[in-house]
Coordinates of C-alpha atoms in Angstrom, one line a residue:
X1204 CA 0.0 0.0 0.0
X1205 CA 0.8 3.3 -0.8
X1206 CA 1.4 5.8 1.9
X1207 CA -1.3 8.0 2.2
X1208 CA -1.2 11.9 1.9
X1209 CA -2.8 13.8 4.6
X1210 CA -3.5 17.9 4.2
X1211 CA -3.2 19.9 7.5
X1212 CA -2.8 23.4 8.9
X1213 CA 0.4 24.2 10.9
X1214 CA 0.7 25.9 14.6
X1215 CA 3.4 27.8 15.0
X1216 CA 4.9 25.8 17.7
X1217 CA 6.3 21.9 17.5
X1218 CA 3.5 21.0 20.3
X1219 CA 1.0 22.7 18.6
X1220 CA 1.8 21.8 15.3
X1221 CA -1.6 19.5 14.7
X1222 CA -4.3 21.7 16.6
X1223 CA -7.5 21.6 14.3
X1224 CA -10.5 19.8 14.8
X1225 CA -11.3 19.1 11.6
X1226 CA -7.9 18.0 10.8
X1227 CA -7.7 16.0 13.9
X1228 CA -10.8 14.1 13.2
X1229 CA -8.6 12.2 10.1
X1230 CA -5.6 12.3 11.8
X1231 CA -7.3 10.6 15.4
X1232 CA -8.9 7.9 12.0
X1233 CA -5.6 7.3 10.5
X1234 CA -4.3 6.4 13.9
X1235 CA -6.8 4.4 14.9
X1236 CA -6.7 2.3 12.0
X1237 CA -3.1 2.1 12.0
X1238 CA -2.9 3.5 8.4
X1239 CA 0.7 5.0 6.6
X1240 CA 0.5 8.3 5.8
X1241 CA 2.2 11.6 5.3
X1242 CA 1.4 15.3 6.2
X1243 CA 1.8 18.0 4.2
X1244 CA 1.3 21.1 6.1
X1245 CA -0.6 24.3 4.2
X1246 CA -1.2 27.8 5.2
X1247 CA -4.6 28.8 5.9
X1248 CA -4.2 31.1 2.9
X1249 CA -2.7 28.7 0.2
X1250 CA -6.0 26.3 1.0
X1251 CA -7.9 26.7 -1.8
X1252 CA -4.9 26.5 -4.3
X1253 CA -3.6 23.5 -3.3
X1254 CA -7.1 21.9 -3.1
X1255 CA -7.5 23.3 -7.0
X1256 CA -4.1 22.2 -7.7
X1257 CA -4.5 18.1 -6.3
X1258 CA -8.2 18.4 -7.3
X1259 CA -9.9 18.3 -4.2
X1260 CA -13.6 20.0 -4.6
X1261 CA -14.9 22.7 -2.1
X1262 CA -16.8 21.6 0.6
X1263 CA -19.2 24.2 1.5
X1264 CA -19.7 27.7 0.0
X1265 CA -18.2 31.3 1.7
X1266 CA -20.7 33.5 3.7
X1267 CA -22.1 35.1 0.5
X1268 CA -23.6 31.5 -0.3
X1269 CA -22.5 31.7 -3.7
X1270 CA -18.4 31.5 -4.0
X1271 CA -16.5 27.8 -3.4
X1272 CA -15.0 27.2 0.1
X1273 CA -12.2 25.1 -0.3
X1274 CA -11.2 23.4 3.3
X1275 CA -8.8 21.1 5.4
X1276 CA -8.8 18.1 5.6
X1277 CA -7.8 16.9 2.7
X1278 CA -6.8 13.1 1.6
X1279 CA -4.9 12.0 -1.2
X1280 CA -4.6 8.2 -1.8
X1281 CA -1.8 7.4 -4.6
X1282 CA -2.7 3.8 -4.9
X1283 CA -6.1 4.7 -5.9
X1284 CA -5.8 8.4 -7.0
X1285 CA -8.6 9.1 -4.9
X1286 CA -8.9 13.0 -3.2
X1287 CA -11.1 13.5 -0.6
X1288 CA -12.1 16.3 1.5
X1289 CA -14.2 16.7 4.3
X1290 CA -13.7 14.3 7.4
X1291 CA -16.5 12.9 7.0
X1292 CA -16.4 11.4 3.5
X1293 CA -12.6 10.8 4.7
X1294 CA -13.4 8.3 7.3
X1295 CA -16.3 6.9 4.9
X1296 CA -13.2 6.0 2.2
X1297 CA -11.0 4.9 4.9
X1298 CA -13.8 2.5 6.1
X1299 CA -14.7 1.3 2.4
X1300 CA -11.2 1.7 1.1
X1301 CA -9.7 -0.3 4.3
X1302 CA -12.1 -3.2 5.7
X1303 CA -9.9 -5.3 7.3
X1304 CA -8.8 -2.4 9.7
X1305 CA -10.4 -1.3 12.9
X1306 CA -14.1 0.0 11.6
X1307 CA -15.2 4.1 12.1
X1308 CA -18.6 3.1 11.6
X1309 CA -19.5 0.1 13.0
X1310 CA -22.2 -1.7 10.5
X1311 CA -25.9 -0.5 11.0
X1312 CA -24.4 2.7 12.8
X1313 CA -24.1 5.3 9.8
X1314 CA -27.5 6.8 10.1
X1315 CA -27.1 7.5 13.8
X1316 CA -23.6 9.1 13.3
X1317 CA -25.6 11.9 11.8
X1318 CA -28.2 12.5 14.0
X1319 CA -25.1 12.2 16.9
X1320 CA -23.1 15.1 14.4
X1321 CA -25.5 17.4 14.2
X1322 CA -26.7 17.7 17.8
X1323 CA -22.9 17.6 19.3
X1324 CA -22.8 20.5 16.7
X1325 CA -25.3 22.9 19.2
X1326 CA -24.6 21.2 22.3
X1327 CA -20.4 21.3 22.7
X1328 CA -19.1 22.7 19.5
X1329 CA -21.2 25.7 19.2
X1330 CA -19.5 27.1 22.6
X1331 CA -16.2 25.5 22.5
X1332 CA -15.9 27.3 19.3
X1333 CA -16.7 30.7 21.4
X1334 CA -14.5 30.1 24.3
X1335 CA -11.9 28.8 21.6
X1336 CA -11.7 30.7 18.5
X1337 CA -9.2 34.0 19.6
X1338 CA -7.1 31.3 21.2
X1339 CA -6.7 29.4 17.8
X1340 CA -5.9 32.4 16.1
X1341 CA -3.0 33.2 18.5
X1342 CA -1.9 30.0 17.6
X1343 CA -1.3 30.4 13.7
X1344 CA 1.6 31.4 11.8
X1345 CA 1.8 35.0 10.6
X1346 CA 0.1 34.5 7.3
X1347 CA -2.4 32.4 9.0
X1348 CA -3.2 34.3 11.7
X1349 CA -3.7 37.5 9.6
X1350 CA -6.1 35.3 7.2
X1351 CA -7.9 34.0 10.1
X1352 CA -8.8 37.1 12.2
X1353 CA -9.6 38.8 9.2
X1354 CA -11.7 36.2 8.1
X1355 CA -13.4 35.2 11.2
X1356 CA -13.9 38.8 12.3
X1357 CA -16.0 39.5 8.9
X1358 CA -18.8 36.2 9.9
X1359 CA -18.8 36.3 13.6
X1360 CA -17.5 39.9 14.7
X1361 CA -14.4 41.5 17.1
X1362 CA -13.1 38.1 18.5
X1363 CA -11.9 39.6 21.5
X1364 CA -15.4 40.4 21.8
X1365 CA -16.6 37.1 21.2
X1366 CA -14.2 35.7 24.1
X1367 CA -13.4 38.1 26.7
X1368 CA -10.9 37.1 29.0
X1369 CA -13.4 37.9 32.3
X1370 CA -15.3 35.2 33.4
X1371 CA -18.2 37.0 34.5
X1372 CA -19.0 37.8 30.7
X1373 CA -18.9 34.4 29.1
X1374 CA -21.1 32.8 32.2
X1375 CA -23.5 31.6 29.5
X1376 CA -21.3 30.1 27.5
X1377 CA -19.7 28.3 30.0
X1378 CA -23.3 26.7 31.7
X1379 CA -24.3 26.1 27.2
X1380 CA -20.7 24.1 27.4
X1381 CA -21.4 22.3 30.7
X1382 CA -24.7 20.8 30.1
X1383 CA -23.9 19.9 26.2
X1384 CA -20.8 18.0 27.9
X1385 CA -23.3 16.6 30.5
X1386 CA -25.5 15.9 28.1
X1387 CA -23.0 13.8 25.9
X1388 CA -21.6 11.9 29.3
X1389 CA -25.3 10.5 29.7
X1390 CA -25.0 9.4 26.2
X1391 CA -22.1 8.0 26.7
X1392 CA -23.9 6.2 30.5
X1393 CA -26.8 4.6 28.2
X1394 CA -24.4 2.2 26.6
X1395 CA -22.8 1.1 29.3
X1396 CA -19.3 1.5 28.2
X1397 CA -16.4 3.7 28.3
X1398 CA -17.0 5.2 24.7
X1399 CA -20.1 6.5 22.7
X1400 CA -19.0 3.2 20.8
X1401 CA -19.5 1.0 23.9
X1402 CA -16.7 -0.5 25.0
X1403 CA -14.8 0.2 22.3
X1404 CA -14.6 3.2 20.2
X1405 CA -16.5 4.7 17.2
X1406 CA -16.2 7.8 15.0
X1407 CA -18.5 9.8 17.0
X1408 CA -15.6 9.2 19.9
X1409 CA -13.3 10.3 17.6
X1410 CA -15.4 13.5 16.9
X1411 CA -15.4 13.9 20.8
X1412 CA -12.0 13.4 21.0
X1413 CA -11.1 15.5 18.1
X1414 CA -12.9 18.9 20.0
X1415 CA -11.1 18.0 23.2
X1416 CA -7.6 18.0 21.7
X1417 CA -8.0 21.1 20.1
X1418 CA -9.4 22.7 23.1
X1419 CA -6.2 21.4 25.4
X1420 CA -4.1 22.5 22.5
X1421 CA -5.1 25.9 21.6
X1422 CA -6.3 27.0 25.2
X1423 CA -3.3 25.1 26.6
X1424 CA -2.8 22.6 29.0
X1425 CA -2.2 24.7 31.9
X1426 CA -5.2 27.2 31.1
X1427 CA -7.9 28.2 33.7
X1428 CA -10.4 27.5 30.8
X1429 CA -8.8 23.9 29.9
X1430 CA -8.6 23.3 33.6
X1431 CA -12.4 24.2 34.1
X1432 CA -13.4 22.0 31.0
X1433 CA -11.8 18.8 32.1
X1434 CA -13.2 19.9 35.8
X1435 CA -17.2 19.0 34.3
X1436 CA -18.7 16.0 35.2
X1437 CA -16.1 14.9 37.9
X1438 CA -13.3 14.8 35.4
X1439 CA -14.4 12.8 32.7
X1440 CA -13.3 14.7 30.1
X1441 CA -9.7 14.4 30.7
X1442 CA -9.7 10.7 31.6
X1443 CA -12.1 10.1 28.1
X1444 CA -9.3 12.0 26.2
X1445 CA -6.0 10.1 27.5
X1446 CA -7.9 7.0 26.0
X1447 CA -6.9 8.6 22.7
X1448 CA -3.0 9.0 23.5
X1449 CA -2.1 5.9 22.0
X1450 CA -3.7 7.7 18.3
X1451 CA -1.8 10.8 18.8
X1452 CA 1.1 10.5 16.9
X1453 CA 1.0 13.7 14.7
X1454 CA 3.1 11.5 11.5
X1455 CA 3.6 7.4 12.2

């Protein structure tokens, strides 16, 4: 087999090289399934040219609902020729393309993955990305980080605004965080296992996973916000992400 080419976006520091949660979402599947690959690391700006360039399609449209949005990740399989973007429709190939490795989507569990996505969506990502987004730019490289703030400040406003650093003003955001994170634990409580997967895990563990990472990453490990996230529900949240250690090689 071919190694595998994996697209990602660069920190600007070795330990926070692999940060994004999209991005970490392959990288957490390519692990798991113990699959070869290589990174190539691209600027937030040079995105949608090296998508163009390997043939990767857009994945979503920009805010005028009209112009292509290329994105990250991106997959390139040699021995097939087969580019694939989104995460998604990544671990979908990586299922089809790979049987005989450890399964994303466990059969008869494809259908549910969705309904899981979308509410996660509202319930943890919506305010993680709130608490989390000035952090993340902080943690680009110059060309990055100028493409990013400028970028995010034109959909969702000032992001100091969005995350200001006193408590007392992101109170709500922190009680949406808590009980979508409670809410996911007593998923996790109704199958009786360690996982969303049961006993072992699934893509929408990986997804779980994936968010966690990036908010230990970009908010750092030492943090008073990481430190209050993996405080919620009697420190689940930290013990549910060492699970994944073993799948966090950023190139095997």
């Amino acid at each position: 087999m071919s190694e595998l080419i994996f697209y990602d976006i660069p920190g600007k520091s070795d330990a926070s090289k692999a940060w994004s949660i999209n991005t970490w979402n392959t990288r957490f599947a390519l692990n798991f399934k113990g699959l070869k690959y290589k990174t190539e690391w691209v600027e937030y700006p040079d995105i949608e040219a090296v998508c163009k360039k390997i043939g990767a399609g857009p994945t979503t449209t920009k805010s005028d609902g009209v112009t292509p949005h290329y994105t990250l990740p991106v997959l390139y399989d040699p021995s097939t020729k087969a580019v694939v973007p989104d995460s998604t429709a990544i671990a979908d190939y990586l299922d089809k393309t790979f049987p005989d490795t450890a399964r994303l989507f466990p059969p008869g569990t494809r259908a549910l993955y969705n309904s899981f996505a979308d509410e996660f969506e509202l319930a943890v990502m919506t305010p993680l990305f709130l608490l989390s987004v000035l952090a993340t730019c902080r943690n680009l490289n110059q060309r990055s980080f100028e493409y990013f703030k400028k970028t995010r400040t034109e959909a969702y406003g000032d992001l100091e605004s969005i995350t200001p650093e006193g408590a007392e003003k992101t109170d709500g955001v922190w009680s949406d965080l808590e009980r979508g994170l409670a809410k996911v634990a007593g998923w996790i409580e109704t199958g009786g296992g360690a996982f969303l997967g049961g006993e072992s895990p699934n893509y929408a563990d990986i997804r779980l996973a994936a968010a966690l990472i990036w908010g230990r990453i970009v908010l750092g490990r030492d943090s008073e916000r990481w430190r209050r996230i993996i405080s919620f529900d009697g420190g689940r949240w930290e013990r549910f992400l060492d699970q994944f250690e073993p799948y966090t090689a950023v190139d095997n």
